Amino acid sequence: MNDVFILAIESSCDETSVAIVKNGKDVIAMKTNTQISTHEKYGGVVPEVASRMHCENIVIVLNETLEEANMTMANIDAIAVTYGPGLLGSLLVGVNFAKTLSIVYKKPLIAVNHLIGHIYANNIEDKLQFPLITLIVSGGHTQLFYMKRDYTFKLLGETLDDAIGECYDKVAKVLGEKYPGGPNVERLAKEGQEDYNFSVPMNDDTYNFSYSGLKSNVLNFINTRKMRNEEIDKASVAYSFQKTAVKEVCNKVEKALKEHEALQLVVAGGVSANNYLREELQKICDVYKVKLAIPSLKYCTDNAAMIGAAAYPKYLNKEFANIDLDAESGLNIC
Ligand code: KG4
Ligand code: ZN
């Protein structure tokens, strides 16, 4: 079979990213424009600003990617795009741009779920081996799936309220750290000495998670200490919070590995960049003799290469989208 070159577009949040991916695996070129320094001033992503910046940058990022690959649109076999979940205005920019390219250059269009993209990021440097358990930990999602085969998803459990990344970001804010807070909380936690023993939220027999209670516990702890004019060791708050937040994830992952046959634990989403989480998950995988698969940092955070990787099985199955494809901000995996 001839090589398949997919041009992939990702614009679901605050990164405008375009990649050319060969056979769902080899990243020929990728360019990403990140808006973090703009949103940082506001303490979070401002949706209107994000979509305007996607509009301004998307053509530039496409041209830079083609240039890096030394390719033209004539070399491309299909256009893949993230159509959800994410910020509606941001998604619409990518979807409409991809539809336009598809019409103008007469290429098939492939609609990709952003979260499935995070899972398939693992096919770039490694290979998904089924059956597997996959954990999605991002700013908007905390979910656990069992996958028997390519593109079959059984939801085991998910957060009942906040996502783990959202919780990291909120704790970062009360500790006076910049957006995005996750990496800053992780950095602070490394210097923490004392364990304040926050309780693990969903200490039960389900696969579900909860993070809003933990966030309130941290807030109450800080406020109580402030009222008593007691010193707060920020690093120890970060350390104690992280220990509990990660324990919540690990308890459920361990239950999933105990109750399912799996070759891999695949971790996806922005929070998978966290080293403490990686170390704790590795310990569990060692016990259950399961391979831990986590992409390297540049494929963990939002990027278009993962969208190209997730589009490839759809290309092989000729699962193409119609030109009336619309963005779906609340899109689910199943
Ligand atoms: O997947 P992602 O890039 O965007 C979506 O939510 O789709 O994930 C972003 C989230 C943010 O909440 C960010 O704070 C968190 O991932 N994050 C981290 C780390 N790096 C990013 N959380 C904890 N530790 C990190 N090192
Ligand atoms: Zn993401």
Tab-separated table of C-alpha atoms and ligand atoms in Angstrom:
chain	number	residue	atom	x	y	z
A	1	MET	CA	0.000	0.000	0.000
A	2	ASN	CA	1.138	3.550	-0.728
A	3	ASP	CA	2.128	5.788	2.149
A	4	VAL	CA	-0.718	7.893	3.505
A	5	PHE	CA	-0.042	11.543	4.359
A	6	ILE	CA	-2.641	13.147	6.602
A	7	LEU	CA	-2.685	16.896	7.210
A	8	ALA	CA	-4.052	17.342	10.743
A	9	ILE	CA	-5.443	20.467	12.405
A	10	GLU	CA	-5.969	21.037	16.146
A	11	SER	CA	-7.526	24.236	17.558
A	12	SER	CA	-9.767	23.074	20.416
A	13	CYS	CA	-8.352	25.337	23.121
A	14	ASP	CA	-5.351	27.691	23.127
A	15	GLU	CA	-2.938	26.027	20.690
A	16	THR	CA	-3.157	26.393	16.911
A	17	SER	CA	-1.386	23.306	15.636
A	18	VAL	CA	-0.932	21.762	12.178
A	19	ALA	CA	0.946	18.528	11.428
A	20	ILE	CA	1.617	16.189	8.529
A	21	VAL	CA	1.621	12.572	9.706
A	22	LYS	CA	2.643	9.584	7.568
A	23	ASN	CA	0.774	6.296	8.073
A	24	GLY	CA	-0.600	7.438	11.474
A	25	LYS	CA	2.867	7.299	13.007
A	26	ASP	CA	5.668	9.348	11.466
A	27	VAL	CA	5.432	13.058	12.147
A	28	ILE	CA	6.858	14.622	8.982
A	29	ALA	CA	6.318	18.163	10.267
A	30	MET	CA	4.440	19.941	13.032
A	31	LYS	CA	4.085	23.608	13.902
A	32	THR	CA	2.199	24.910	16.929
A	33	ASN	CA	1.348	28.439	17.929
A	34	THR	CA	0.666	28.607	21.652
A	35	GLN	CA	-1.388	31.429	23.166
A	36	ILE	CA	-0.336	30.788	26.766
A	37	SER	CA	1.495	34.115	27.230
A	38	THR	CA	-1.664	36.007	26.152
A	39	HIS	CA	-4.110	34.094	28.394
A	40	GLU	CA	-1.659	34.080	31.317
A	41	LYS	CA	-2.506	37.757	31.957
A	42	TYR	CA	-6.165	36.838	32.572
A	43	GLY	CA	-5.442	33.763	34.719
A	44	GLY	CA	-7.123	31.399	32.219
A	45	VAL	CA	-8.169	30.993	28.598
A	46	VAL	CA	-10.479	33.784	27.345
A	47	PRO	CA	-12.610	32.035	24.663
A	48	GLU	CA	-13.177	35.073	22.386
A	49	VAL	CA	-9.485	35.958	22.428
A	50	ALA	CA	-8.568	32.318	21.701
A	51	SER	CA	-10.798	32.042	18.626
A	52	ARG	CA	-9.604	35.372	17.241
A	53	MET	CA	-5.980	34.294	17.630
A	54	HIS	CA	-6.722	30.949	15.894
A	55	CYS	CA	-8.158	32.950	12.947
A	56	GLU	CA	-5.070	35.132	12.785
A	57	ASN	CA	-2.595	32.260	12.994
A	58	ILE	CA	-4.047	29.217	11.266
A	59	VAL	CA	-2.949	30.053	7.692
A	60	ILE	CA	0.543	30.986	8.903
A	61	VAL	CA	0.870	27.725	10.862
A	62	LEU	CA	-0.326	25.692	7.841
A	63	ASN	CA	2.209	27.348	5.527
A	64	GLU	CA	5.033	26.858	8.028
A	65	THR	CA	4.157	23.159	8.356
A	66	LEU	CA	4.080	22.579	4.584
A	67	GLU	CA	7.388	24.433	4.294
A	68	GLU	CA	9.011	22.352	7.036
A	69	ALA	CA	7.814	19.151	5.335
A	70	ASN	CA	8.883	20.461	1.942
A	71	MET	CA	5.452	19.442	0.657
A	72	THR	CA	2.452	21.055	-1.051
A	73	MET	CA	-1.255	20.269	-0.702
A	74	ALA	CA	-0.879	18.033	-3.763
A	75	ASN	CA	1.098	15.556	-1.594
A	76	ILE	CA	-1.686	15.299	1.022
A	77	ASP	CA	-4.156	12.363	1.028
A	78	ALA	CA	-6.675	13.612	3.604
A	79	ILE	CA	-7.440	16.498	5.983
A	80	ALA	CA	-8.106	15.617	9.653
A	81	VAL	CA	-9.518	18.028	12.198
A	82	THR	CA	-10.518	18.103	15.872
A	83	TYR	CA	-14.293	18.708	15.999
A	84	GLY	CA	-14.731	18.377	19.802
A	85	PRO	CA	-14.650	18.490	22.760
A	86	GLY	CA	-13.297	21.973	23.459
A	87	LEU	CA	-14.162	25.657	23.212
A	88	LEU	CA	-16.844	26.118	20.546
A	89	GLY	CA	-15.370	29.251	18.949
A	90	SER	CA	-11.888	27.720	18.821
A	91	LEU	CA	-13.146	24.426	17.359
A	92	LEU	CA	-15.157	26.272	14.693
A	93	VAL	CA	-12.031	27.960	13.343
A	94	GLY	CA	-10.270	24.615	12.796
A	95	VAL	CA	-13.376	22.836	11.452
A	96	ASN	CA	-14.227	25.570	8.930
A	97	PHE	CA	-10.604	25.847	7.835
A	98	ALA	CA	-10.371	22.059	7.324
A	99	LYS	CA	-13.664	22.022	5.387
A	100	THR	CA	-12.401	24.804	3.133
A	101	LEU	CA	-9.138	22.958	2.432
A	102	SER	CA	-11.100	19.764	1.776
A	103	ILE	CA	-13.326	21.498	-0.830
A	104	VAL	CA	-10.600	23.564	-2.507
A	105	TYR	CA	-8.051	20.733	-2.785
A	106	LYS	CA	-10.630	17.903	-3.193
A	107	LYS	CA	-9.328	15.839	-0.245
A	108	PRO	CA	-11.406	13.636	2.068
A	109	LEU	CA	-12.202	15.096	5.495
A	110	ILE	CA	-11.724	13.133	8.744
A	111	ALA	CA	-13.407	14.268	11.985
A	112	VAL	CA	-11.376	13.456	15.106
A	113	ASN	CA	-12.375	13.519	18.783
A	114	HIS	CA	-9.727	15.484	20.714
A	115	LEU	CA	-9.605	12.932	23.558
A	116	ILE	CA	-9.173	10.016	21.155
A	117	GLY	CA	-6.342	12.090	19.700
A	118	HIS	CA	-4.686	12.182	23.150
A	119	ILE	CA	-4.972	8.360	23.361
A	120	TYR	CA	-3.606	7.779	19.837
A	121	ALA	CA	-0.650	10.102	20.561
A	122	ASN	CA	0.791	6.885	21.959
A	123	ASN	CA	0.958	5.407	18.445
A	124	ILE	CA	3.543	8.009	17.402
A	125	GLU	CA	6.551	6.911	19.453
A	126	ASP	CA	5.162	3.554	20.563
A	127	LYS	CA	2.273	1.294	19.540
A	128	LEU	CA	-1.105	0.778	21.193
A	129	GLN	CA	-1.414	-2.878	22.220
A	130	PHE	CA	-4.889	-4.220	22.922
A	131	PRO	CA	-6.610	-4.947	25.220
A	132	LEU	CA	-5.661	-1.886	27.214
A	133	ILE	CA	-6.834	0.436	29.961
A	134	THR	CA	-6.679	4.125	29.158
A	135	LEU	CA	-6.715	6.974	31.622
A	136	ILE	CA	-7.563	10.463	30.373
A	137	VAL	CA	-6.407	13.238	32.686
A	138	SER	CA	-6.779	16.751	31.296
A	139	GLY	CA	-8.134	20.195	32.085
A	140	GLY	CA	-11.663	19.109	31.170
A	141	HIS	CA	-11.703	15.325	31.652
A	142	THR	CA	-10.879	12.550	34.099
A	143	GLN	CA	-12.004	9.260	32.575
A	144	LEU	CA	-11.072	5.597	32.570
A	145	PHE	CA	-11.804	3.386	29.524
A	146	TYR	CA	-11.264	-0.245	28.582
A	147	MET	CA	-10.323	-0.752	24.922
A	148	LYS	CA	-10.473	-4.243	23.414
A	149	ARG	CA	-9.587	-3.114	19.897
A	150	ASP	CA	-8.892	-0.018	17.819
A	151	TYR	CA	-11.686	2.529	18.285
A	152	THR	CA	-13.759	0.484	20.762
A	153	PHE	CA	-14.268	2.234	24.073
A	154	LYS	CA	-15.979	1.019	27.223
A	155	LEU	CA	-16.327	3.771	29.819
A	156	LEU	CA	-15.426	2.372	33.249
A	157	GLY	CA	-15.745	5.604	35.207
A	158	GLU	CA	-15.268	9.359	35.189
A	159	THR	CA	-15.235	12.402	37.421
A	160	LEU	CA	-18.547	13.303	38.994
A	161	ASP	CA	-17.580	16.990	39.173
A	162	ASP	CA	-14.269	18.781	38.400
A	163	ALA	CA	-11.477	17.343	36.252
A	164	ILE	CA	-8.077	16.732	37.821
A	165	GLY	CA	-6.337	19.378	35.642
A	166	GLU	CA	-9.007	21.933	36.560
A	167	CYS	CA	-8.360	21.131	40.238
A	168	TYR	CA	-4.591	21.628	39.765
A	169	ASP	CA	-5.317	24.981	38.079
A	170	LYS	CA	-7.643	26.141	40.874
A	171	VAL	CA	-5.221	25.127	43.625
A	172	ALA	CA	-2.463	26.935	41.711
A	173	LYS	CA	-4.590	30.089	41.685
A	174	VAL	CA	-5.154	30.087	45.459
A	175	LEU	CA	-1.425	29.512	45.929
A	176	GLY	CA	-0.800	32.601	43.767
A	177	GLU	CA	0.717	30.648	40.874
A	178	LYS	CA	0.339	31.529	37.193
A	179	TYR	CA	-1.925	29.831	34.609
A	180	PRO	CA	-1.636	27.023	33.551
A	181	GLY	CA	-1.230	25.972	37.122
A	182	GLY	CA	-0.492	22.249	36.832
A	183	PRO	CA	3.223	22.497	36.063
A	184	ASN	CA	3.657	25.210	38.744
A	185	VAL	CA	1.972	23.110	41.443
A	186	GLU	CA	4.190	20.173	40.450
A	187	ARG	CA	7.311	22.359	40.725
A	188	LEU	CA	6.259	23.719	44.164
A	189	ALA	CA	5.345	20.236	45.429
A	190	LYS	CA	8.936	19.078	44.964
A	191	GLU	CA	9.978	21.402	47.807
A	192	GLY	CA	7.145	20.392	50.151
A	193	GLN	CA	8.197	18.967	53.535
A	194	GLU	CA	5.018	18.434	55.519
A	195	ASP	CA	2.009	16.242	54.649
A	196	TYR	CA	-1.268	17.948	55.624
A	197	ASN	CA	-3.152	14.687	54.984
A	198	PHE	CA	-6.047	15.814	52.762
A	199	SER	CA	-8.514	12.953	52.460
A	200	VAL	CA	-8.785	10.933	49.232
A	201	PRO	CA	-12.162	11.911	47.673
A	202	MET	CA	-13.821	8.741	46.283
A	203	ASN	CA	-12.562	6.016	48.567
A	204	ASP	CA	-15.207	3.599	47.261
A	205	ASP	CA	-15.691	0.594	45.027
A	206	THR	CA	-16.618	2.456	41.820
A	207	TYR	CA	-14.420	3.686	38.994
A	208	ASN	CA	-15.604	7.257	39.475
A	209	PHE	CA	-13.531	10.226	40.569
A	210	SER	CA	-14.286	13.489	42.372
A	211	TYR	CA	-12.154	16.616	42.669
A	212	SER	CA	-14.381	19.467	43.855
A	213	GLY	CA	-14.232	18.315	47.495
A	214	LEU	CA	-10.444	18.165	47.445
A	215	LYS	CA	-10.299	21.680	46.010
A	216	SER	CA	-12.592	22.924	48.850
A	217	ASN	CA	-10.468	21.103	51.451
A	218	VAL	CA	-7.356	22.909	50.222
A	219	LEU	CA	-9.172	26.274	50.159
A	220	ASN	CA	-10.590	25.784	53.674
A	221	PHE	CA	-7.220	24.719	54.986
A	222	ILE	CA	-5.561	27.873	53.643
A	223	ASN	CA	-8.356	30.176	54.868
A	224	THR	CA	-8.402	28.655	58.362
A	225	ARG	CA	-4.639	29.088	58.709
A	226	LYS	CA	-4.869	32.669	57.455
A	227	MET	CA	-7.636	33.495	59.971
A	228	ARG	CA	-5.466	32.174	62.779
A	229	ASN	CA	-2.529	34.217	61.457
A	230	GLU	CA	-0.601	30.983	61.060
A	231	GLU	CA	2.160	30.549	58.473
A	232	ILE	CA	1.305	28.610	55.318
A	233	ASP	CA	4.044	26.641	53.664
A	234	LYS	CA	2.895	26.844	50.020
A	235	ALA	CA	5.196	24.041	48.944
A	236	SER	CA	3.782	21.683	51.551
A	237	VAL	CA	0.205	22.556	50.511
A	238	ALA	CA	1.156	21.734	46.889
A	239	TYR	CA	2.876	18.529	47.997
A	240	SER	CA	-0.073	17.343	50.121
A	241	PHE	CA	-2.602	18.276	47.439
A	242	GLN	CA	-0.687	16.496	44.679
A	243	LYS	CA	-0.208	13.372	46.793
A	244	THR	CA	-3.986	13.144	47.345
A	245	ALA	CA	-4.987	14.086	43.776
A	246	VAL	CA	-2.693	11.417	42.331
A	247	LYS	CA	-3.747	8.817	44.917
A	248	GLU	CA	-7.347	9.292	43.755
A	249	VAL	CA	-6.316	8.400	40.194
A	250	CYS	CA	-4.037	5.547	41.242
A	251	ASN	CA	-6.684	3.815	43.390
A	252	LYS	CA	-9.062	3.588	40.419
A	253	VAL	CA	-6.356	2.571	37.945
A	254	GLU	CA	-5.264	-0.203	40.272
A	255	LYS	CA	-8.856	-1.466	40.525
A	256	ALA	CA	-9.137	-1.421	36.711
A	257	LEU	CA	-5.910	-3.389	36.250
A	258	LYS	CA	-6.965	-5.864	38.939
A	259	GLU	CA	-10.327	-6.506	37.257
A	260	HIS	CA	-9.356	-6.475	33.552
A	261	GLU	CA	-6.919	-8.237	31.349
A	262	ALA	CA	-4.714	-5.557	29.804
A	263	LEU	CA	-1.355	-5.344	28.060
A	264	GLN	CA	-0.947	-1.610	28.543
A	265	LEU	CA	-1.989	1.303	30.693
A	266	VAL	CA	-2.229	4.220	28.279
A	267	VAL	CA	-2.225	7.658	29.880
A	268	ALA	CA	-3.461	10.647	27.895
A	269	GLY	CA	-4.118	14.370	28.338
A	270	GLY	CA	-2.203	17.355	29.674
A	271	VAL	CA	-1.868	16.104	33.277
A	272	SER	CA	0.067	13.062	31.993
A	273	ALA	CA	3.015	15.486	31.752
A	274	ASN	CA	3.187	15.274	35.568
A	275	ASN	CA	6.247	13.301	36.713
A	276	TYR	CA	4.891	12.372	40.133
A	277	LEU	CA	1.787	10.866	38.482
A	278	ARG	CA	4.035	8.961	36.041
A	279	GLU	CA	6.137	7.526	38.884
A	280	GLU	CA	3.134	6.430	40.925
A	281	LEU	CA	1.443	4.802	37.896
A	282	GLN	CA	4.693	3.022	37.025
A	283	LYS	CA	4.712	1.415	40.498
A	284	ILE	CA	1.213	-0.010	39.913
A	285	CYS	CA	2.091	-1.197	36.394
A	286	ASP	CA	5.136	-3.000	37.804
A	287	VAL	CA	2.915	-4.902	40.243
A	288	TYR	CA	0.408	-5.932	37.538
A	289	LYS	CA	3.104	-6.465	34.874
A	290	VAL	CA	1.453	-4.073	32.479
A	291	LYS	CA	3.330	-1.691	30.202
A	292	LEU	CA	2.875	1.998	31.025
A	293	ALA	CA	2.485	4.035	27.820
A	294	ILE	CA	2.719	7.828	28.051
A	295	PRO	CA	3.786	10.037	25.150
A	296	SER	CA	6.770	12.346	25.484
A	297	LEU	CA	5.991	15.890	26.602
A	298	LYS	CA	5.399	17.444	23.167
A	299	TYR	CA	2.736	14.828	22.338
A	300	CYS	CA	1.121	14.968	25.839
A	301	THR	CA	-0.076	18.551	25.580
A	302	ASP	CA	-2.418	19.668	22.798
A	303	ASN	CA	-0.865	19.057	19.361
A	304	ALA	CA	-1.961	18.225	15.812
A	305	ALA	CA	0.257	15.145	15.398
A	306	MET	CA	-2.024	13.170	17.737
A	307	ILE	CA	-4.996	14.143	15.570
A	308	GLY	CA	-3.188	12.754	12.505
A	309	ALA	CA	-2.437	9.536	14.428
A	310	ALA	CA	-6.086	9.124	15.490
A	311	ALA	CA	-7.321	9.886	11.953
A	312	TYR	CA	-5.342	7.061	10.348
A	313	PRO	CA	-7.600	4.099	11.374
A	314	LYS	CA	-10.566	6.161	10.124
A	315	TYR	CA	-8.781	6.764	6.807
A	316	LEU	CA	-8.180	3.016	6.416
A	317	ASN	CA	-11.899	2.359	7.128
A	318	LYS	CA	-12.895	5.162	4.737
A	319	GLU	CA	-14.804	6.837	7.582
A	320	PHE	CA	-14.939	10.283	6.059
A	321	ALA	CA	-16.926	13.258	7.326
A	322	ASN	CA	-19.487	15.145	5.278
A	323	ILE	CA	-19.020	18.740	4.399
A	324	ASP	CA	-21.778	19.652	6.888
A	325	LEU	CA	-19.480	18.593	9.768
A	326	ASP	CA	-20.022	20.851	12.775
A	327	ALA	CA	-17.983	21.526	15.911
A	328	GLU	CA	-19.327	19.800	19.074
A	329	SER	CA	-17.960	21.401	22.223
A	330	GLY	CA	-19.374	18.689	24.526
A	331	LEU	CA	-18.473	15.687	22.340
A	332	ASN	CA	-18.084	12.391	24.245
A	333	ILE	CA	-15.965	9.365	23.331
A	334	CYS	CA	-18.905	6.982	23.802
B	1	KG4	O1	-4.980	18.121	27.607
B	1	KG4	P1	-4.686	19.539	27.929
B	1	KG4	O2	-3.450	20.170	27.312
B	1	KG4	O3	-5.900	20.457	27.569
B	1	KG4	C1	-7.193	19.997	27.760
B	1	KG4	O4	-7.702	20.175	28.897
B	1	KG4	O5	-7.723	19.399	26.779
B	1	KG4	O6	-4.578	19.644	29.534
B	1	KG4	C2	-4.390	20.862	30.190
B	1	KG4	C3	-4.356	20.611	31.696
B	1	KG4	C4	-4.307	21.905	32.501
B	1	KG4	O7	-5.267	21.812	33.538
B	1	KG4	C5	-2.889	21.905	33.063
B	1	KG4	O8	-2.763	22.583	34.295
B	1	KG4	C6	-2.629	20.423	33.214
B	1	KG4	O9	-3.195	19.847	32.045
B	1	KG4	N1	-1.191	20.110	33.295
B	1	KG4	C7	-0.596	19.585	34.394
B	1	KG4	C8	0.792	19.502	34.098
B	1	KG4	N2	0.975	19.966	32.818
B	1	KG4	C9	-0.256	20.339	32.346
B	1	KG4	N3	-1.110	19.197	35.575
B	1	KG4	C10	-0.254	18.710	36.484
B	1	KG4	N4	1.071	18.604	36.291
B	1	KG4	C11	1.643	18.982	35.117
B	1	KG4	N5	2.945	18.874	34.939
B	2	ZN	ZN	-6.136	18.236	25.363
